[in-house]
Short mmCIF file of C-alpha atoms in Angstrom, two decimals:
data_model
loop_
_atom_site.label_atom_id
_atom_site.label_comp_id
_atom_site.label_asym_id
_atom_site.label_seq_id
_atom_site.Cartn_x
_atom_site.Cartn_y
_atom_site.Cartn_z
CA UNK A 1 17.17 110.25 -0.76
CA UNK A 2 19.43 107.51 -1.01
CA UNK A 3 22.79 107.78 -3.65
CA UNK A 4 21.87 105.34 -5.81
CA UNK A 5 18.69 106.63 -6.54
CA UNK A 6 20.36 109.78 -6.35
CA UNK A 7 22.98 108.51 -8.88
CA UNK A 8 20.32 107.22 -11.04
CA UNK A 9 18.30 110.46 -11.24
CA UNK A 10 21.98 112.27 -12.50
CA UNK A 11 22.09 109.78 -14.99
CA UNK A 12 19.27 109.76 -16.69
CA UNK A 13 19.57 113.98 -16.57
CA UNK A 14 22.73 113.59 -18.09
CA UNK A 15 21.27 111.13 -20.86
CA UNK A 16 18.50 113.93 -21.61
CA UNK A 17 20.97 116.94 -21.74
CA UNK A 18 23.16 114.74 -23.87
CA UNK A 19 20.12 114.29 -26.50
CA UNK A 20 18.72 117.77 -25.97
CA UNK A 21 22.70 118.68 -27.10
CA UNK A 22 22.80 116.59 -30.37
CA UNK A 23 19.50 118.66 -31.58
CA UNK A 24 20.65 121.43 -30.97
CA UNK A 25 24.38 120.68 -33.19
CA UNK A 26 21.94 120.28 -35.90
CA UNK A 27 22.60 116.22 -35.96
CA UNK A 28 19.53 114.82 -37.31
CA UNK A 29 16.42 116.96 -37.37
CA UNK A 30 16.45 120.55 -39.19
CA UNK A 31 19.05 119.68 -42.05
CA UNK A 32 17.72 118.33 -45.47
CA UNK A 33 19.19 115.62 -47.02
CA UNK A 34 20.86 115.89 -50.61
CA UNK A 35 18.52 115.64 -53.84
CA UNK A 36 20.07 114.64 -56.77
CA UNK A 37 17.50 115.14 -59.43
CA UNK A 38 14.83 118.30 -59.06
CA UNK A 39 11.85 117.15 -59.17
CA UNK A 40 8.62 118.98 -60.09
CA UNK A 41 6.37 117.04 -57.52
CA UNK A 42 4.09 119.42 -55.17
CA UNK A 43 4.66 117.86 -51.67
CA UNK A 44 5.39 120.01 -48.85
CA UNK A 45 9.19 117.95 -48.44
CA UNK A 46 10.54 118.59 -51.95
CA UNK A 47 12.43 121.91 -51.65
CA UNK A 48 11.78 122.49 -55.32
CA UNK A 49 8.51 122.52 -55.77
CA UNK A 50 7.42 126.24 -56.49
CA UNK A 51 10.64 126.82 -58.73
CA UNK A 52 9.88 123.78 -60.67
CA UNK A 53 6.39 125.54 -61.30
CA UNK A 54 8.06 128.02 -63.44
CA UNK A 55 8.58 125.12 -65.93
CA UNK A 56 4.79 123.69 -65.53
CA UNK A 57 3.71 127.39 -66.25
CA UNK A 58 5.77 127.52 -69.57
CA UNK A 59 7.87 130.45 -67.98
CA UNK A 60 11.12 128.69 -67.96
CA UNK A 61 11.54 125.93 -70.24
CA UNK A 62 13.80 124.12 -67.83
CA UNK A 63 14.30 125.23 -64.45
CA UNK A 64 16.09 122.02 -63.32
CA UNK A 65 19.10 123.21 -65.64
CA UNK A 66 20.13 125.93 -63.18
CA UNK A 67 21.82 122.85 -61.05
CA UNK A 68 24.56 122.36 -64.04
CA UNK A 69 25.42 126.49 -63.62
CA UNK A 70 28.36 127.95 -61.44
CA UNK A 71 27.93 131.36 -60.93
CA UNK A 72 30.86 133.63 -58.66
CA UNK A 73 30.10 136.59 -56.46
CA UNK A 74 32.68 138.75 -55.53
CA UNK A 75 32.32 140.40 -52.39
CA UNK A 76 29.88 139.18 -49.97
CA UNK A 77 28.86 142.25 -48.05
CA UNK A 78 25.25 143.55 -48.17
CA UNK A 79 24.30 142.95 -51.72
CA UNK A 80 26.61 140.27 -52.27
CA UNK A 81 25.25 137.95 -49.28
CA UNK A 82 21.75 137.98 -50.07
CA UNK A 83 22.27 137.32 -53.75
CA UNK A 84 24.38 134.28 -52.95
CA UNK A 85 21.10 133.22 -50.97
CA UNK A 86 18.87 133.91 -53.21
CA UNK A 87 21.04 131.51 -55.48
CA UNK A 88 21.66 128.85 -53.06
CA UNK A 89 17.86 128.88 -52.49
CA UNK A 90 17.21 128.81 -56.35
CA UNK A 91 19.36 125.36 -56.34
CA UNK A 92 22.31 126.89 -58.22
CA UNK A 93 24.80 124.26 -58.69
CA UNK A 94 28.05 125.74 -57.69
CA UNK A 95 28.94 129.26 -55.67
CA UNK A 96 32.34 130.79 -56.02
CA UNK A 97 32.53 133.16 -53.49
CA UNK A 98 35.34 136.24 -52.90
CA UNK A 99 35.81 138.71 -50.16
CA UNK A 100 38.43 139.69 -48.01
CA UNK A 101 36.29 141.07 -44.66
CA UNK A 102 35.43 139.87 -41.36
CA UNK A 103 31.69 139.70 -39.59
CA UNK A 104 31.45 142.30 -37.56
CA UNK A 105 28.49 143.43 -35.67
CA UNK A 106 28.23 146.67 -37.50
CA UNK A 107 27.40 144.69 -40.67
CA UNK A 108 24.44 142.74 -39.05
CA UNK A 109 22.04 146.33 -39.72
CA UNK A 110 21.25 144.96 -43.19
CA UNK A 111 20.83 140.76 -43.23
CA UNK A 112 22.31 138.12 -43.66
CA UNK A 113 25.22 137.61 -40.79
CA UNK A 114 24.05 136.95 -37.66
CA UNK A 115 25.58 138.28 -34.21
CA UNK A 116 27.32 135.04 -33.06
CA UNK A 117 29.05 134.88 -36.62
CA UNK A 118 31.10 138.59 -35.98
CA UNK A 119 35.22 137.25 -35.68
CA UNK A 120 34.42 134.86 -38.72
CA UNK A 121 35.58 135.55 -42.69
CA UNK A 122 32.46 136.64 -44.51
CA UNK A 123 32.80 133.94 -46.86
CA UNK A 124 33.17 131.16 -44.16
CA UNK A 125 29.79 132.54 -42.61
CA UNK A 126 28.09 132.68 -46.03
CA UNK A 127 29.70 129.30 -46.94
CA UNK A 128 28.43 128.02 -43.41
CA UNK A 129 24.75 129.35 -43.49
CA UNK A 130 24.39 128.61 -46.85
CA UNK A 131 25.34 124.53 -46.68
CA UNK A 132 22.13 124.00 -43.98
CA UNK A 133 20.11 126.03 -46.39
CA UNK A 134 20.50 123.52 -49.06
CA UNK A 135 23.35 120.81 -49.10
CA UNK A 136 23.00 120.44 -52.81
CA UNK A 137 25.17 123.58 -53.62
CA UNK A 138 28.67 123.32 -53.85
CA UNK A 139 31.11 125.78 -52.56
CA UNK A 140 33.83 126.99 -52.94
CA UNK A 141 35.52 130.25 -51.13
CA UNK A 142 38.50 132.52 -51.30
CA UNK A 143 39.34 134.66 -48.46
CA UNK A 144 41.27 137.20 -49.88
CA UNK A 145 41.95 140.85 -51.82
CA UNK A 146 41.55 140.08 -55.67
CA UNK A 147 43.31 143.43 -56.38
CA UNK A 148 46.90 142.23 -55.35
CA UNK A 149 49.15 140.74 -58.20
CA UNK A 150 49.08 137.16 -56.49
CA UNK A 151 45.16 137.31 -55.77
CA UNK A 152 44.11 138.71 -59.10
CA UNK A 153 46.11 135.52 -61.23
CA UNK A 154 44.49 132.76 -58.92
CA UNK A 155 41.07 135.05 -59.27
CA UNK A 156 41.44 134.98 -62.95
CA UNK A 157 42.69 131.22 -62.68
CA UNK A 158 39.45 130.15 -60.68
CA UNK A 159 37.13 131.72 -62.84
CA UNK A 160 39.25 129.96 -65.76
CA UNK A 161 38.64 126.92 -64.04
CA UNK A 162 36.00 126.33 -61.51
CA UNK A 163 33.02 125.31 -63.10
CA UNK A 164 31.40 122.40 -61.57
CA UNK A 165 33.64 120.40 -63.48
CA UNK A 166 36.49 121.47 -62.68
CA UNK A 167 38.61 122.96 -65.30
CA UNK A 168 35.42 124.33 -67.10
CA UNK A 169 35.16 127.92 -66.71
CA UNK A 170 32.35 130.07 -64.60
CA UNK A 171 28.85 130.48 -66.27
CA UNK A 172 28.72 134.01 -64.79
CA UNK A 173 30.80 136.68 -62.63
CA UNK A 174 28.80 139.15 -59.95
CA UNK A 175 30.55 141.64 -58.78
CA UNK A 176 28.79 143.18 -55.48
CA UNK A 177 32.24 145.05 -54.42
CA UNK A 178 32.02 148.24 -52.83
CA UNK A 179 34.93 149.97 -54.52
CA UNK A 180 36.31 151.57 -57.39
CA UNK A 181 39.47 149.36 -57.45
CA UNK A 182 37.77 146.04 -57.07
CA UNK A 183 35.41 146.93 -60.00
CA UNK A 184 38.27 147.61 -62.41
CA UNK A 185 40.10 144.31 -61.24
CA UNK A 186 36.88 142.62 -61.79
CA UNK A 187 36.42 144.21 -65.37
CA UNK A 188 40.00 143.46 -66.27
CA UNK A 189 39.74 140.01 -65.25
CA UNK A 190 36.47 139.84 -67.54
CA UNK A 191 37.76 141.62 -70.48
CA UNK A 192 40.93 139.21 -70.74
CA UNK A 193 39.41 136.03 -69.97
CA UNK A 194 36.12 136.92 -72.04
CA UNK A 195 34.10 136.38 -69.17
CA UNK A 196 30.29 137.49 -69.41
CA UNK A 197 29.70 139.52 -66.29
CA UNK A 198 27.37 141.34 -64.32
CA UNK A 199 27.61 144.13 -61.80
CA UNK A 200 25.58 145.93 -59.42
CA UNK A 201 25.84 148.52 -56.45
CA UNK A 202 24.07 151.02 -54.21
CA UNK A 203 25.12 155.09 -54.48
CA UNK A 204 23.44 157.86 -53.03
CA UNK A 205 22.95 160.37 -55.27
CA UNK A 206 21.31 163.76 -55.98
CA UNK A 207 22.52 165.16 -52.15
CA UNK A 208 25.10 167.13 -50.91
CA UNK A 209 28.19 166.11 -51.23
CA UNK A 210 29.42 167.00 -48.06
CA UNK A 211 26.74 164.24 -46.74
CA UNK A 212 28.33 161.79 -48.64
CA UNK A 213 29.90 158.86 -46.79
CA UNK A 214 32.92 157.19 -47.61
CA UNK A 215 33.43 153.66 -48.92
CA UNK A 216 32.08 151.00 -46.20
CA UNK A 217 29.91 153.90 -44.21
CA UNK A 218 27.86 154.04 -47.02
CA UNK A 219 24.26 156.24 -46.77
CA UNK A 220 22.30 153.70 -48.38
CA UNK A 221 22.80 150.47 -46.32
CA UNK A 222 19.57 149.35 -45.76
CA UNK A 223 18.47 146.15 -45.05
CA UNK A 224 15.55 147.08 -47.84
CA UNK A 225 17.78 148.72 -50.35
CA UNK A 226 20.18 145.44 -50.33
CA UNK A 227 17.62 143.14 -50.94
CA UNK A 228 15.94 145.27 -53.58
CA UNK A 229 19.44 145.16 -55.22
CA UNK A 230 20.08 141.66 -54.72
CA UNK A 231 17.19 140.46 -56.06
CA UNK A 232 17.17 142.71 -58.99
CA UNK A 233 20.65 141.76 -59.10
CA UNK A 234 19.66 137.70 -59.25
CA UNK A 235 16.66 138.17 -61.07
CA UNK A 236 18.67 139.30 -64.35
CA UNK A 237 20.60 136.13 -63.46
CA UNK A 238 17.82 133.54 -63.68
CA UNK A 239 16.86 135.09 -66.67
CA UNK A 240 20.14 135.36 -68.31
CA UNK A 241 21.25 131.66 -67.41
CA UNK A 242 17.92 130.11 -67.96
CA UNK A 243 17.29 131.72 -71.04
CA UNK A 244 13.32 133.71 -70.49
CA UNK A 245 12.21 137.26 -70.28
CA UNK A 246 14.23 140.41 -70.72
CA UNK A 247 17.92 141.23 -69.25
CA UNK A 248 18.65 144.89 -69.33
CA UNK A 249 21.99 146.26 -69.61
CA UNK A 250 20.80 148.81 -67.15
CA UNK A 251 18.17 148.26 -64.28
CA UNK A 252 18.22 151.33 -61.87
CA UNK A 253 16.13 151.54 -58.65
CA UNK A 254 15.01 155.11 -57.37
CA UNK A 255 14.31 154.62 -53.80
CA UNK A 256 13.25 158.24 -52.77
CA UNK A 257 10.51 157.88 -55.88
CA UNK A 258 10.69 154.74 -56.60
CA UNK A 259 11.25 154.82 -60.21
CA UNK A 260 12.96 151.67 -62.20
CA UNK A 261 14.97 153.35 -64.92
CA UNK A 262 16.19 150.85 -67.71
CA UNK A 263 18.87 152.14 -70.50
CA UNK A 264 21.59 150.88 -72.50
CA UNK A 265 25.13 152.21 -72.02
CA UNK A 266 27.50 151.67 -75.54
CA UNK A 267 31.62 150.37 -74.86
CA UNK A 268 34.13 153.11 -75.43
CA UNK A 269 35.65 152.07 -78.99
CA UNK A 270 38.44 154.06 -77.62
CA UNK A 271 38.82 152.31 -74.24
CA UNK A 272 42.80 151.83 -72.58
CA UNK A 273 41.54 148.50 -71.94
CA UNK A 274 42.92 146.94 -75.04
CA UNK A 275 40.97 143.17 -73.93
CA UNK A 276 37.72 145.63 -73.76
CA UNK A 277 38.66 146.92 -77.52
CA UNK A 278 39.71 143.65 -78.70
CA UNK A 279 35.95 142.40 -77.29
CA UNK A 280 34.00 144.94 -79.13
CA UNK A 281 35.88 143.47 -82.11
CA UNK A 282 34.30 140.19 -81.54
CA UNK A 283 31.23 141.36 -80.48
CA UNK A 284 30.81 143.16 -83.98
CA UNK A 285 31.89 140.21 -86.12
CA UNK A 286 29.65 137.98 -84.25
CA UNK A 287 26.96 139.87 -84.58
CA UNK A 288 27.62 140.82 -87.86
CA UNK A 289 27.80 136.53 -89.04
CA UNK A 290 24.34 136.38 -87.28
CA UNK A 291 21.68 139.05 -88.52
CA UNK A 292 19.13 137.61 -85.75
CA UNK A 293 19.07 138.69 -82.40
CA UNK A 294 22.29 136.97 -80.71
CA UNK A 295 23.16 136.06 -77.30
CA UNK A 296 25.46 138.91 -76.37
CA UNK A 297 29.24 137.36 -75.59
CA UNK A 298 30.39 140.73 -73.20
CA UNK A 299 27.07 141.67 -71.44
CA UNK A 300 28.04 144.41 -68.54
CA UNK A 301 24.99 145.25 -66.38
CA UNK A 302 24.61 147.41 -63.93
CA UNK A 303 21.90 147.19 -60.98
CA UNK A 304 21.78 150.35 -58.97
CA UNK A 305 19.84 152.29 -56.09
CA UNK A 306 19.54 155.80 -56.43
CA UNK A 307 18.13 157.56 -53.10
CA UNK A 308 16.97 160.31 -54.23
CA UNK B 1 41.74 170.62 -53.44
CA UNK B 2 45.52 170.64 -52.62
CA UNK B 3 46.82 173.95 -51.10
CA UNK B 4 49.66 176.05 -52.28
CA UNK B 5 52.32 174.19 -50.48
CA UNK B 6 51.15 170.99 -51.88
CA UNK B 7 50.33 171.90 -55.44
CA UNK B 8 54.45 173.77 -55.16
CA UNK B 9 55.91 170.14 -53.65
CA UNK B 10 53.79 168.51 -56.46
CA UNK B 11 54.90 170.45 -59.47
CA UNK B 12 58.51 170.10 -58.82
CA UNK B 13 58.21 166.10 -59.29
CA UNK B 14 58.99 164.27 -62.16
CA UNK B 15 56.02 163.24 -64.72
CA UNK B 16 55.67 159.23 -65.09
CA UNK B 17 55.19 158.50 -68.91
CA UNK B 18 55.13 154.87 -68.89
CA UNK B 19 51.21 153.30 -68.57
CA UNK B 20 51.96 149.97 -67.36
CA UNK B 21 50.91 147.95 -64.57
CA UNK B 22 52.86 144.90 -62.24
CA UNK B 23 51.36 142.45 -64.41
CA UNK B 24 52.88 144.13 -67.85
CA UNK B 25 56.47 142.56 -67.62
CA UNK B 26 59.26 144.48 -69.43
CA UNK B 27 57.00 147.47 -69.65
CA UNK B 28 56.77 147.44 -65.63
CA UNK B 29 60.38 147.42 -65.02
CA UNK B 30 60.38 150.85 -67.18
CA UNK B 31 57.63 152.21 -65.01
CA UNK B 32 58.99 151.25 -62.08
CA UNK B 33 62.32 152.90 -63.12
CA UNK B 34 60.61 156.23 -63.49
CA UNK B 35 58.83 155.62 -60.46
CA UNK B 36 62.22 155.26 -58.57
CA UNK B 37 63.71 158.34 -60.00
CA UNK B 38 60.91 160.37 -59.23
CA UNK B 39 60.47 158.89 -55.70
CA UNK B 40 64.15 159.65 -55.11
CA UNK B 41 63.95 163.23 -56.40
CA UNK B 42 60.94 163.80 -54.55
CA UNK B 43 63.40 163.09 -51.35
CA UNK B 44 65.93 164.78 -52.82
CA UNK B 45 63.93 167.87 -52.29
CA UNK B 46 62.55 167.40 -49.69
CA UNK B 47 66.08 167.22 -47.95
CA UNK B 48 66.77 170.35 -49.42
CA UNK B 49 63.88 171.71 -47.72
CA UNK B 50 64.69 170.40 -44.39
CA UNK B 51 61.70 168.27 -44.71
CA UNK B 52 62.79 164.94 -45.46
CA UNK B 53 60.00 162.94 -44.13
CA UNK B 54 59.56 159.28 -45.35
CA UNK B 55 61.48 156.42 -46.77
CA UNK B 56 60.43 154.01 -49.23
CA UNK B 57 61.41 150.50 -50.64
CA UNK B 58 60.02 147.55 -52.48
CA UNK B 59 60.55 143.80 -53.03
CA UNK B 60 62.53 142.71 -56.11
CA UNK B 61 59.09 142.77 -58.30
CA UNK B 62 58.13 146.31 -57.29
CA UNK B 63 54.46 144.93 -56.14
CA UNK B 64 54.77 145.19 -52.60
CA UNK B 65 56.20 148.59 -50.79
CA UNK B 66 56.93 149.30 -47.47
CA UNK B 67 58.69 152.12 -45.27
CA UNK B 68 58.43 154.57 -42.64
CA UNK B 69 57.21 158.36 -42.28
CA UNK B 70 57.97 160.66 -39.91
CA UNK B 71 55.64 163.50 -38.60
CA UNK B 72 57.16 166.40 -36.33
CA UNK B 73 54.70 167.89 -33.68
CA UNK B 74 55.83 170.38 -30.83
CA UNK B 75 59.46 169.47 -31.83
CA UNK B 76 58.72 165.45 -31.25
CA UNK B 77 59.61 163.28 -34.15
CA UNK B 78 56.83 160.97 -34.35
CA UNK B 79 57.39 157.65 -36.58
CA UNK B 80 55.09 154.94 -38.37
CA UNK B 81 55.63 152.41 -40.63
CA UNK B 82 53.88 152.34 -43.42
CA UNK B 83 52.78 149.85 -46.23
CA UNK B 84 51.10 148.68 -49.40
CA UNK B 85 50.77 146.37 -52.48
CA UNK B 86 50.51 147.68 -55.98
CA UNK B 87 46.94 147.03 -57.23
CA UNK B 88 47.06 144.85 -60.56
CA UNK B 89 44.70 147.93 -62.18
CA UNK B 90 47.45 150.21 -61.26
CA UNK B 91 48.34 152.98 -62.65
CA UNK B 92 44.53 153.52 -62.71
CA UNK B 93 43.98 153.08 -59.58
CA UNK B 94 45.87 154.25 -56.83
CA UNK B 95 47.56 151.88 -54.26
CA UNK B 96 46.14 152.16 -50.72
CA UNK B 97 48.46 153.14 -48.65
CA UNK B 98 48.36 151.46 -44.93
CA UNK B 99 49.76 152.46 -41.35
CA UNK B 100 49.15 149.02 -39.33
CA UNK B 101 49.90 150.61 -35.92
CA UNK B 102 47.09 153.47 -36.52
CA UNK B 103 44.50 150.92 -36.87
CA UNK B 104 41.52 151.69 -35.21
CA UNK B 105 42.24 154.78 -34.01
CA UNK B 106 41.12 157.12 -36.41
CA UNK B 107 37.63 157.14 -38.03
CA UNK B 108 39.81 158.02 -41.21
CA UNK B 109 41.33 154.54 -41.83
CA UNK B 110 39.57 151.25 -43.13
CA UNK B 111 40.38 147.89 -42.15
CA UNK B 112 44.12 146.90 -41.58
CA UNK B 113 44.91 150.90 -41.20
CA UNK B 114 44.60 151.39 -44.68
CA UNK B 115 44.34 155.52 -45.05
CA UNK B 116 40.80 156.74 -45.97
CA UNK B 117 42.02 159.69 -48.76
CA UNK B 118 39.85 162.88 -49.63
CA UNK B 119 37.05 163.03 -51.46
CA UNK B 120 39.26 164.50 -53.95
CA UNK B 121 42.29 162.32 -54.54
CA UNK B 122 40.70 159.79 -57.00
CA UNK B 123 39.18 162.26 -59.02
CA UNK B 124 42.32 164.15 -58.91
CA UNK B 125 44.41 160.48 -59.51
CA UNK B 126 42.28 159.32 -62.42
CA UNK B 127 42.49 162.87 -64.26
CA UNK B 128 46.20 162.53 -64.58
CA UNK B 129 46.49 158.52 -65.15
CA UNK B 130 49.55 157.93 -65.91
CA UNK B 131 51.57 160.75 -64.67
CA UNK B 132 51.20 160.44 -61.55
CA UNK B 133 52.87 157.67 -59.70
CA UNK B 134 53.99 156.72 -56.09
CA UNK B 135 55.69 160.18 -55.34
CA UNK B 136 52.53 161.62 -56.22
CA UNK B 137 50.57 159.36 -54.30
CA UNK B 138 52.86 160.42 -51.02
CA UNK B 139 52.61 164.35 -51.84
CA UNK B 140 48.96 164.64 -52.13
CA UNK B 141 47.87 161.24 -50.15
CA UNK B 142 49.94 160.44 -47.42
CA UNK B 143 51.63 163.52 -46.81
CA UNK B 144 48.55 165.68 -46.04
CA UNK B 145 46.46 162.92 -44.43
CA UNK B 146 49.19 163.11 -41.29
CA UNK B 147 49.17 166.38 -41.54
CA UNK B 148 45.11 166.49 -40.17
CA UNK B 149 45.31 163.22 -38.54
CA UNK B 150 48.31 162.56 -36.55
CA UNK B 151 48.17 166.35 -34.20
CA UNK B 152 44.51 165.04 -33.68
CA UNK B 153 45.92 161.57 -32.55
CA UNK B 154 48.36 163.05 -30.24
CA UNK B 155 45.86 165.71 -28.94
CA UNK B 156 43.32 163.07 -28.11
CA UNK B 157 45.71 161.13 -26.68
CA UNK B 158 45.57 157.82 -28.96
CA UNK B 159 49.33 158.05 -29.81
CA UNK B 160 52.64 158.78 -27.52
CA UNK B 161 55.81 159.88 -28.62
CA UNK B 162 57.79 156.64 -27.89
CA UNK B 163 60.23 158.49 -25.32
CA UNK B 164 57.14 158.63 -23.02
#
């Protein structure tokens, strides 16, 4: 073979590993353009279709209103992750999202991250994942501790303040934290600002305690058991923001029997937490002005998964 | 729960009576004057022991601490600096203490070489919120976790005395 065929036969490899290159950086094909109104159309391109059904079935009376909610999830670990999915796919209109961890491969046992993500910030994977999944959500993350002083007041700041228009405050706080200490930052934050909340969690319960595992080497991190959680978890969300169905304070999940235990837990009237008292105070008047049944202003749930 | 030793060390410190956290204002810079006194009486006796084993100091707001400890083993003086930030929920929750240069060697420490603590010492924490306070949190946190830890670091061979 001669070298200008030769050279020609390079070049048009090149050209094809080129274009083989720009598929595979996710250029054109495999990411959705942006929609700006959800539509209720059954085609096989709009994204929205089978949500929008809620509405034709008389389920939800608007599903497109989720796109005007901001919801924030602290901590995107197991739970956390999947619920900010589950969101993203529902075509929530903002995501706040809070954690101060690293991939690692030892998280990738339960969803979500993927192996080539382990050396990134949670919240930049989630962020990153989440865009291709659908570019109409917008984003916003925070790679740090809430629980230190200087966190905690731009926490409590951004919840203040980062609706989707800016300044507005959140529609709704998650917390899917692992830890005592987060929690309480999370419910002091809440209590001050007045800031309708939700948590959720997995424990093991009912077995020895000298089985137990610490925080982050936790018995119960399933792939199945954070779902489960999750989407109980986001569940109670659509319904709370999009106003159908029943939100319980309490939703439990037995694993071992599988048993869904609902209950109602009452605030301490004697609380330290003198925001917490000072919302029960509120809470009673309100209620008290309206003798129907009221939206409640401080709703704390909590989501569980009991094995055993 | 705390052995004899401990529970002795821990009943000669000072009671905290303030409940106030770093984000309180003049009610913090009472707390963190009792925290002070009992931190330095806490050395105090421990001096008088002949067991004088850590320092401690903070930045102007009292929200950020940082140190050193020293742990003797087969008459070597092994030393670590230590760290941690006061949680905004504190006093009730407990700071978590970190040892950067332990990190990752020790199944007993979380990310950043923050010290995994017993079962017991948020129970025990949260049962006497607010008397208990950074002294406290060295006596029955700190203070026993080397004492399991650090022999098993040197006997496996993950730490050197820096003479080596």
């Amino acid at each position: 073979m001669d070298s200008a065929s030769l050279m020609e036969e390079l070049q048009l490899r090149v050209r094809e590993l080129e274009e083989a290159l720009a598929r595979e950086q996710g250029g054109g094909q495999g990411q959705r353009a942006r929609i700006k109104l959800m539509s209720p159309e059954v085609t096989d391109s709009n994204p929205y279709s089978r949500l929008m059904a809620l509405k034709r079935m008389g389920i939800v009376k608007h599903y497109e209103k989720i796109c005007t909610f901001t919801v924030a999830v602290v901590g995107v670990g197991g739970v956390g992750s999947v619920t900010a999915e589950m969101l993203t796919r529902c075509g929530i209109g903002k995501l706040l999202l809070f954690d101060y961890d690293k991939v690692e491969l030892v998280n990738v046992n339960r969803l979500f991250f993927q192996p080539h993500q382990a050396g990134l910030s949670k919240v930049q994977a989630v962020e990153h994942t989440l865009r291709n999944i659908n570019p109409d959500v917008q984003f916003e993350v925070h790679n740090y501790n809430i629980t230190t002083v200087d966190n905690f007041q731009h926490f409590m700041d951004r919840i203040s303040y980062g609706g989707l228009e800016e300044g507005k405050p959140v529609d709704l706080v998650l917390s899917c934290v692992d830890n005592f200490e987060a929690r309480m930052a999370i419910n002091t934050a809440c209590n001050e600002l007045g800031q309708t909340w939700m948590e959720s969690g997995v424990i093991a319960a009912n077995i020895d305690e000298k089985t137990l595992k610490r925080k982050g080497v936790c018995a119960t991190s399933l792939p199945t058991t954070m779902r489960l959680v999750a989407g109980i978890l986001v569940q109670s969300v659509l319904k709370f923001l999009l106003n159908f169905g029943t939100v319980s304070y309490h939703l439990g999940y037995s694993a071992m029997q599988d048993f869904f235990p609902t209950m109602a837990m009452k605030p301490n009237p004697q609380c330290n937490d003198k925001n917490c008292r000072k919302q029960q105070e509120e809470y009673k008047e309100k209620k008290a002005a309206q003798p129907k049944q009221v939206v409640v202003e401080q709703e704390e749930e909590i989501v569980h998964e009991d094995n055993g | 729960m705390a052995d004899e030793a401990t529970r002795r060390v821990v009943a000669e410190l000072p009671l905290l009576k303030t409940n106030a956290g770093p984000r309180d204002r003049e009610l913090w810079v009472q707390r963190l004057k009792e925290e002070y006194q009992a931190l330095i009486k806490y050395v105090e006796n421990n001096k008088n022991a002949d067991n004088d084993w850590f320092r401690l100091e903070s930045n102007k707001e009292g929200t950020r601490w940082f140190g050193k400890c020293w742990y003797i083993h087969d008459l070597l003086k092994y030393e670590f600096a230590l760290e941690f930030d006061i949680p905004v929920t504190y006093p009730s929750t407990a700071p978590e203490i970190a040892i950067p240069e332990l990190d990752g060697k020790t199944a007993k420490m979380y990310r950043g070489g923050k010290i995994c603590l017993t079962d017991h010492f948020k129970p025990l924490w949260a049962r006497n919120v607010p008397k208990f306070g950074l002294a406290h949190l060295m006596a029955l946190g700190l203070g026993p976790w080397l004492a399991v830890e650090i022999p098993d670091l040197i006997a496996k061979g993950l730490i050197e005395h820096k003479e080596k």
